[in-house]
């Protein structure tokens, strides 16, 4: 009887200790995480604006100056894809915590939205395939090699003349697709860790 009570007491102490270990974030730590997330959101937002603007300018430049119609169509498709993804992805009003929003709720929503954003981009990556196909039909790498005055006997010219540039682009898209899937999985793990850390 005494052994049973002692065993139950030890189990209760152990459970209490495990619950205490799960509470790893104090209020000031959550506030610091919120400030860090807000700074990261601001940096990421403007970095994306800069990169997307540079890509858009490059695509529009190719659309207006490229003589080959297939390549122009492929670049226009890529520009449209970029505008679609960027226009539906960037939300300027969700980067900062609301006045009446708790730190935990803000971080929870951030992790959830981050995971959803990665999955949205992952699904839309394959919409670039027509642009790649149109550029391939138009001979984009070969045209670029000729415009740069590459020696026709050089290995780089032969590389551009074959299917290798498009195989490389396709492999890159697969890697990016996998990377966004891993990033979405990490966002989900971060969310679960946050929920475990603040629960009793």
PDB file of C-alpha atoms in Angstrom:
ATOM      1  CA  UNK A   1       0.000   0.000   0.000  1.00  0.00           C
ATOM      2  CA  UNK A   2       2.749   2.426   1.000  1.00  0.00           C
ATOM      3  CA  UNK A   3       4.753   1.382  -2.052  1.00  0.00           C
ATOM      4  CA  UNK A   4       1.785   2.132  -4.318  1.00  0.00           C
ATOM      5  CA  UNK A   5       1.340   5.575  -2.767  1.00  0.00           C
ATOM      6  CA  UNK A   6       5.066   6.247  -3.035  1.00  0.00           C
ATOM      7  CA  UNK A   7       5.045   5.143  -6.682  1.00  0.00           C
ATOM      8  CA  UNK A   8       2.068   7.405  -7.428  1.00  0.00           C
ATOM      9  CA  UNK A   9       3.753  10.329  -5.663  1.00  0.00           C
ATOM     10  CA  UNK A  10       6.941   9.840  -7.694  1.00  0.00           C
ATOM     11  CA  UNK A  11       4.883   9.619 -10.906  1.00  0.00           C
ATOM     12  CA  UNK A  12       3.034  12.831  -9.998  1.00  0.00           C
ATOM     13  CA  UNK A  13       6.335  14.636  -9.335  1.00  0.00           C
ATOM     14  CA  UNK A  14       7.726  13.331 -12.624  1.00  0.00           C
ATOM     15  CA  UNK A  15       4.656  14.489 -14.574  1.00  0.00           C
ATOM     16  CA  UNK A  16       4.860  17.904 -12.901  1.00  0.00           C
ATOM     17  CA  UNK A  17       8.541  18.149 -13.790  1.00  0.00           C
ATOM     18  CA  UNK A  18       7.857  17.236 -17.421  1.00  0.00           C
ATOM     19  CA  UNK A  19       5.128  19.857 -17.616  1.00  0.00           C
ATOM     20  CA  UNK A  20       7.485  22.448 -16.127  1.00  0.00           C
ATOM     21  CA  UNK A  21      10.132  21.558 -18.696  1.00  0.00           C
ATOM     22  CA  UNK A  22       7.639  22.131 -21.501  1.00  0.00           C
ATOM     23  CA  UNK A  23       7.135  25.761 -20.454  1.00  0.00           C
ATOM     24  CA  UNK A  24      10.265  27.131 -22.053  1.00  0.00           C
ATOM     25  CA  UNK A  25       8.992  30.579 -23.127  1.00  0.00           C
ATOM     26  CA  UNK A  26       8.449  33.275 -20.547  1.00  0.00           C
ATOM     27  CA  UNK A  27       6.367  36.382 -21.463  1.00  0.00           C
ATOM     28  CA  UNK A  28       9.478  38.512 -22.051  1.00  0.00           C
ATOM     29  CA  UNK A  29      10.910  35.775 -24.288  1.00  0.00           C
ATOM     30  CA  UNK A  30       7.703  35.702 -26.332  1.00  0.00           C
ATOM     31  CA  UNK A  31       7.869  39.496 -26.654  1.00  0.00           C
ATOM     32  CA  UNK A  32      11.471  39.224 -27.878  1.00  0.00           C
ATOM     33  CA  UNK A  33      10.401  36.578 -30.408  1.00  0.00           C
ATOM     34  CA  UNK A  34       7.636  38.886 -31.637  1.00  0.00           C
ATOM     35  CA  UNK A  35      10.076  41.780 -32.125  1.00  0.00           C
ATOM     36  CA  UNK A  36      12.488  39.476 -33.953  1.00  0.00           C
ATOM     37  CA  UNK A  37       9.685  38.165 -36.189  1.00  0.00           C
ATOM     38  CA  UNK A  38       8.506  41.704 -36.993  1.00  0.00           C
ATOM     39  CA  UNK A  39      12.045  42.727 -38.010  1.00  0.00           C
ATOM     40  CA  UNK A  40      12.391  39.580 -40.136  1.00  0.00           C
ATOM     41  CA  UNK A  41       9.001  40.223 -41.769  1.00  0.00           C
ATOM     42  CA  UNK A  42      10.023  43.775 -42.653  1.00  0.00           C
ATOM     43  CA  UNK A  43      13.397  42.719 -44.070  1.00  0.00           C
ATOM     44  CA  UNK A  44      11.881  39.801 -46.025  1.00  0.00           C
ATOM     45  CA  UNK A  45       9.120  41.958 -47.456  1.00  0.00           C
ATOM     46  CA  UNK A  46      11.469  44.615 -48.855  1.00  0.00           C
ATOM     47  CA  UNK A  47      14.034  42.052 -50.011  1.00  0.00           C
ATOM     48  CA  UNK A  48      11.249  40.299 -51.962  1.00  0.00           C
ATOM     49  CA  UNK A  49      10.132  43.624 -53.437  1.00  0.00           C
ATOM     50  CA  UNK A  50      13.701  44.335 -54.616  1.00  0.00           C
ATOM     51  CA  UNK A  51      14.246  40.851 -56.097  1.00  0.00           C
ATOM     52  CA  UNK A  52      10.826  40.704 -57.774  1.00  0.00           C
ATOM     53  CA  UNK A  53      11.279  44.186 -59.233  1.00  0.00           C
ATOM     54  CA  UNK A  54      14.661  43.235 -60.693  1.00  0.00           C
ATOM     55  CA  UNK A  55      13.221  40.033 -62.193  1.00  0.00           C
ATOM     56  CA  UNK A  56      10.191  41.883 -63.573  1.00  0.00           C
ATOM     57  CA  UNK A  57      12.423  44.473 -65.226  1.00  0.00           C
ATOM     58  CA  UNK A  58      14.517  41.670 -66.774  1.00  0.00           C
ATOM     59  CA  UNK A  59      11.459  39.846 -68.108  1.00  0.00           C
ATOM     60  CA  UNK A  60       9.937  43.047 -69.524  1.00  0.00           C
ATOM     61  CA  UNK A  61      13.263  43.956 -71.115  1.00  0.00           C
ATOM     62  CA  UNK A  62      13.329  40.581 -72.875  1.00  0.00           C
ATOM     63  CA  UNK A  63       9.693  40.899 -73.938  1.00  0.00           C
ATOM     64  CA  UNK A  64      10.259  44.276 -75.576  1.00  0.00           C
ATOM     65  CA  UNK A  65      13.667  43.664 -77.176  1.00  0.00           C
ATOM     66  CA  UNK A  66      13.682  39.953 -78.053  1.00  0.00           C
ATOM     67  CA  UNK A  67      13.089  39.303 -81.763  1.00  0.00           C
ATOM     68  CA  UNK A  68      12.077  35.623 -81.487  1.00  0.00           C
ATOM     69  CA  UNK A  69       8.293  35.493 -80.801  1.00  0.00           C
ATOM     70  CA  UNK A  70       8.421  32.211 -78.844  1.00  0.00           C
ATOM     71  CA  UNK A  71      11.019  33.603 -76.491  1.00  0.00           C
ATOM     72  CA  UNK A  72       9.030  36.825 -76.080  1.00  0.00           C
ATOM     73  CA  UNK A  73       5.927  34.803 -75.250  1.00  0.00           C
ATOM     74  CA  UNK A  74       7.882  32.695 -72.751  1.00  0.00           C
ATOM     75  CA  UNK A  75       9.275  35.806 -71.045  1.00  0.00           C
ATOM     76  CA  UNK A  76       5.809  37.369 -70.953  1.00  0.00           C
ATOM     77  CA  UNK A  77       4.468  34.188 -69.339  1.00  0.00           C
ATOM     78  CA  UNK A  78       7.255  34.311 -66.735  1.00  0.00           C
ATOM     79  CA  UNK A  79       6.440  37.958 -66.025  1.00  0.00           C
ATOM     80  CA  UNK A  80       2.744  37.109 -65.602  1.00  0.00           C
ATOM     81  CA  UNK A  81       3.634  34.228 -63.275  1.00  0.00           C
ATOM     82  CA  UNK A  82       5.819  36.526 -61.210  1.00  0.00           C
ATOM     83  CA  UNK A  83       3.088  39.167 -60.956  1.00  0.00           C
ATOM     84  CA  UNK A  84       0.516  36.529 -59.980  1.00  0.00           C
ATOM     85  CA  UNK A  85       2.659  34.918 -57.280  1.00  0.00           C
ATOM     86  CA  UNK A  86       3.926  38.212 -55.900  1.00  0.00           C
ATOM     87  CA  UNK A  87       0.508  39.864 -56.001  1.00  0.00           C
ATOM     88  CA  UNK A  88      -1.203  37.048 -54.116  1.00  0.00           C
ATOM     89  CA  UNK A  89       1.659  36.363 -51.708  1.00  0.00           C
ATOM     90  CA  UNK A  90       2.681  39.706 -50.263  1.00  0.00           C
ATOM     91  CA  UNK A  91       0.437  41.032 -47.521  1.00  0.00           C
ATOM     92  CA  UNK A  92       1.726  44.282 -46.112  1.00  0.00           C
ATOM     93  CA  UNK A  93      -0.682  44.437 -43.158  1.00  0.00           C
ATOM     94  CA  UNK A  94       0.177  41.167 -41.430  1.00  0.00           C
ATOM     95  CA  UNK A  95       3.829  41.750 -40.634  1.00  0.00           C
ATOM     96  CA  UNK A  96       3.280  43.452 -37.270  1.00  0.00           C
ATOM     97  CA  UNK A  97       1.490  42.446 -34.116  1.00  0.00           C
ATOM     98  CA  UNK A  98      -1.873  44.060 -33.501  1.00  0.00           C
ATOM     99  CA  UNK A  99      -2.335  46.212 -30.392  1.00  0.00           C
ATOM    100  CA  UNK A 100      -4.962  43.894 -28.941  1.00  0.00           C
ATOM    101  CA  UNK A 101      -3.206  40.697 -30.092  1.00  0.00           C
ATOM    102  CA  UNK A 102      -1.273  38.487 -27.684  1.00  0.00           C
ATOM    103  CA  UNK A 103       2.348  37.587 -28.436  1.00  0.00           C
ATOM    104  CA  UNK A 104       1.475  33.892 -28.572  1.00  0.00           C
ATOM    105  CA  UNK A 105      -1.424  34.433 -30.977  1.00  0.00           C
ATOM    106  CA  UNK A 106       0.731  36.608 -33.254  1.00  0.00           C
ATOM    107  CA  UNK A 107       3.528  34.014 -33.387  1.00  0.00           C
ATOM    108  CA  UNK A 108       1.013  31.204 -33.907  1.00  0.00           C
ATOM    109  CA  UNK A 109      -0.559  33.009 -36.864  1.00  0.00           C
ATOM    110  CA  UNK A 110       2.881  33.799 -38.275  1.00  0.00           C
ATOM    111  CA  UNK A 111       3.947  30.141 -38.263  1.00  0.00           C
ATOM    112  CA  UNK A 112       0.607  29.042 -39.742  1.00  0.00           C
ATOM    113  CA  UNK A 113       0.738  31.649 -42.513  1.00  0.00           C
ATOM    114  CA  UNK A 114       4.399  30.888 -43.224  1.00  0.00           C
ATOM    115  CA  UNK A 115       3.568  27.209 -43.756  1.00  0.00           C
ATOM    116  CA  UNK A 116       0.587  28.054 -45.982  1.00  0.00           C
ATOM    117  CA  UNK A 117       2.672  30.529 -48.009  1.00  0.00           C
ATOM    118  CA  UNK A 118       5.391  27.967 -48.680  1.00  0.00           C
ATOM    119  CA  UNK A 119       2.806  25.435 -49.823  1.00  0.00           C
ATOM    120  CA  UNK A 120       1.061  28.000 -52.058  1.00  0.00           C
ATOM    121  CA  UNK A 121       4.315  28.883 -53.809  1.00  0.00           C
ATOM    122  CA  UNK A 122       5.192  25.188 -54.047  1.00  0.00           C
ATOM    123  CA  UNK A 123       1.933  24.455 -55.889  1.00  0.00           C
ATOM    124  CA  UNK A 124       2.443  27.381 -58.268  1.00  0.00           C
ATOM    125  CA  UNK A 125       6.044  26.632 -59.220  1.00  0.00           C
ATOM    126  CA  UNK A 126       4.944  24.288 -62.003  1.00  0.00           C
ATOM    127  CA  UNK A 127       3.031  27.133 -63.660  1.00  0.00           C
ATOM    128  CA  UNK A 128       6.474  28.203 -64.909  1.00  0.00           C
ATOM    129  CA  UNK A 129       6.679  25.095 -67.108  1.00  0.00           C
ATOM    130  CA  UNK A 130       4.987  26.739 -70.157  1.00  0.00           C
ATOM    131  CA  UNK A 131       7.488  29.608 -69.991  1.00  0.00           C
ATOM    132  CA  UNK A 132      10.384  27.144 -69.997  1.00  0.00           C
ATOM    133  CA  UNK A 133       8.835  25.169 -72.863  1.00  0.00           C
ATOM    134  CA  UNK A 134       8.216  28.299 -74.956  1.00  0.00           C
ATOM    135  CA  UNK A 135      11.794  29.469 -74.379  1.00  0.00           C
ATOM    136  CA  UNK A 136      13.070  26.043 -75.392  1.00  0.00           C
ATOM    137  CA  UNK A 137      11.003  26.084 -78.611  1.00  0.00           C
ATOM    138  CA  UNK A 138      12.381  29.554 -79.369  1.00  0.00           C
ATOM    139  CA  UNK A 139      15.973  28.463 -78.718  1.00  0.00           C
ATOM    140  CA  UNK A 140      16.558  30.968 -75.943  1.00  0.00           C
ATOM    141  CA  UNK A 141      19.955  29.696 -74.656  1.00  0.00           C
ATOM    142  CA  UNK A 142      21.332  29.336 -78.175  1.00  0.00           C
ATOM    143  CA  UNK A 143      20.125  32.824 -79.095  1.00  0.00           C
ATOM    144  CA  UNK A 144      21.770  34.197 -75.947  1.00  0.00           C
ATOM    145  CA  UNK A 145      25.028  32.393 -76.804  1.00  0.00           C
ATOM    146  CA  UNK A 146      25.029  33.867 -80.319  1.00  0.00           C
ATOM    147  CA  UNK A 147      24.203  37.346 -79.000  1.00  0.00           C
ATOM    148  CA  UNK A 148      27.182  37.133 -76.638  1.00  0.00           C
ATOM    149  CA  UNK A 149      29.457  36.128 -79.522  1.00  0.00           C
ATOM    150  CA  UNK A 150      30.491  32.747 -78.118  1.00  0.00           C
ATOM    151  CA  UNK A 151      32.780  30.650 -80.270  1.00  0.00           C
ATOM    152  CA  UNK A 152      30.636  27.954 -82.008  1.00  0.00           C
ATOM    153  CA  UNK A 153      33.345  25.390 -81.299  1.00  0.00           C
ATOM    154  CA  UNK A 154      33.415  26.094 -77.547  1.00  0.00           C
ATOM    155  CA  UNK A 155      31.891  23.682 -75.012  1.00  0.00           C
ATOM    156  CA  UNK A 156      29.653  26.453 -73.661  1.00  0.00           C
ATOM    157  CA  UNK A 157      28.160  27.066 -77.100  1.00  0.00           C
ATOM    158  CA  UNK A 158      27.477  23.328 -77.508  1.00  0.00           C
ATOM    159  CA  UNK A 159      25.995  23.251 -73.998  1.00  0.00           C
ATOM    160  CA  UNK A 160      23.607  26.085 -74.902  1.00  0.00           C
ATOM    161  CA  UNK A 161      22.710  24.436 -78.210  1.00  0.00           C
ATOM    162  CA  UNK A 162      21.599  21.191 -76.553  1.00  0.00           C
ATOM    163  CA  UNK A 163      18.830  20.362 -74.104  1.00  0.00           C
ATOM    164  CA  UNK A 164      21.100  20.787 -71.062  1.00  0.00           C
ATOM    165  CA  UNK A 165      20.043  24.319 -70.057  1.00  0.00           C
ATOM    166  CA  UNK A 166      16.411  23.217 -69.850  1.00  0.00           C
ATOM    167  CA  UNK A 167      17.293  20.011 -68.035  1.00  0.00           C
ATOM    168  CA  UNK A 168      19.219  22.158 -65.559  1.00  0.00           C
ATOM    169  CA  UNK A 169      16.272  24.534 -65.140  1.00  0.00           C
ATOM    170  CA  UNK A 170      13.897  21.586 -64.644  1.00  0.00           C
ATOM    171  CA  UNK A 171      16.200  20.067 -62.006  1.00  0.00           C
ATOM    172  CA  UNK A 172      16.387  23.446 -60.280  1.00  0.00           C
ATOM    173  CA  UNK A 173      12.586  23.664 -60.198  1.00  0.00           C
ATOM    174  CA  UNK A 174      12.401  20.197 -58.623  1.00  0.00           C
ATOM    175  CA  UNK A 175      14.949  21.248 -55.971  1.00  0.00           C
ATOM    176  CA  UNK A 176      13.023  24.455 -55.262  1.00  0.00           C
ATOM    177  CA  UNK A 177       9.764  22.464 -55.030  1.00  0.00           C
ATOM    178  CA  UNK A 178      11.371  20.100 -52.508  1.00  0.00           C
ATOM    179  CA  UNK A 179      12.905  23.015 -50.569  1.00  0.00           C
ATOM    180  CA  UNK A 180       9.525  24.722 -50.171  1.00  0.00           C
ATOM    181  CA  UNK A 181       8.045  21.447 -48.940  1.00  0.00           C
ATOM    182  CA  UNK A 182      10.794  21.149 -46.322  1.00  0.00           C
ATOM    183  CA  UNK A 183      10.303  24.784 -45.307  1.00  0.00           C
ATOM    184  CA  UNK A 184       6.559  24.188 -44.856  1.00  0.00           C
ATOM    185  CA  UNK A 185       7.352  21.147 -42.693  1.00  0.00           C
ATOM    186  CA  UNK A 186       9.718  23.240 -40.563  1.00  0.00           C
ATOM    187  CA  UNK A 187       7.036  25.916 -40.120  1.00  0.00           C
ATOM    188  CA  UNK A 188       4.652  23.226 -38.870  1.00  0.00           C
ATOM    189  CA  UNK A 189       7.277  21.891 -36.450  1.00  0.00           C
ATOM    190  CA  UNK A 190       7.959  25.414 -35.181  1.00  0.00           C
ATOM    191  CA  UNK A 191       4.235  25.905 -34.607  1.00  0.00           C
ATOM    192  CA  UNK A 192       3.925  22.629 -32.675  1.00  0.00           C
ATOM    193  CA  UNK A 193       6.988  23.519 -30.598  1.00  0.00           C
ATOM    194  CA  UNK A 194       5.521  26.938 -29.797  1.00  0.00           C
ATOM    195  CA  UNK A 195       2.216  25.385 -28.712  1.00  0.00           C
ATOM    196  CA  UNK A 196       3.972  22.799 -26.559  1.00  0.00           C
ATOM    197  CA  UNK A 197       6.204  25.417 -25.004  1.00  0.00           C
ATOM    198  CA  UNK A 198       3.379  27.584 -23.708  1.00  0.00           C
ATOM    199  CA  UNK A 199       1.033  24.798 -22.643  1.00  0.00           C
ATOM    200  CA  UNK A 200       0.937  23.464 -19.085  1.00  0.00           C
TER     201      UNK A 200
END
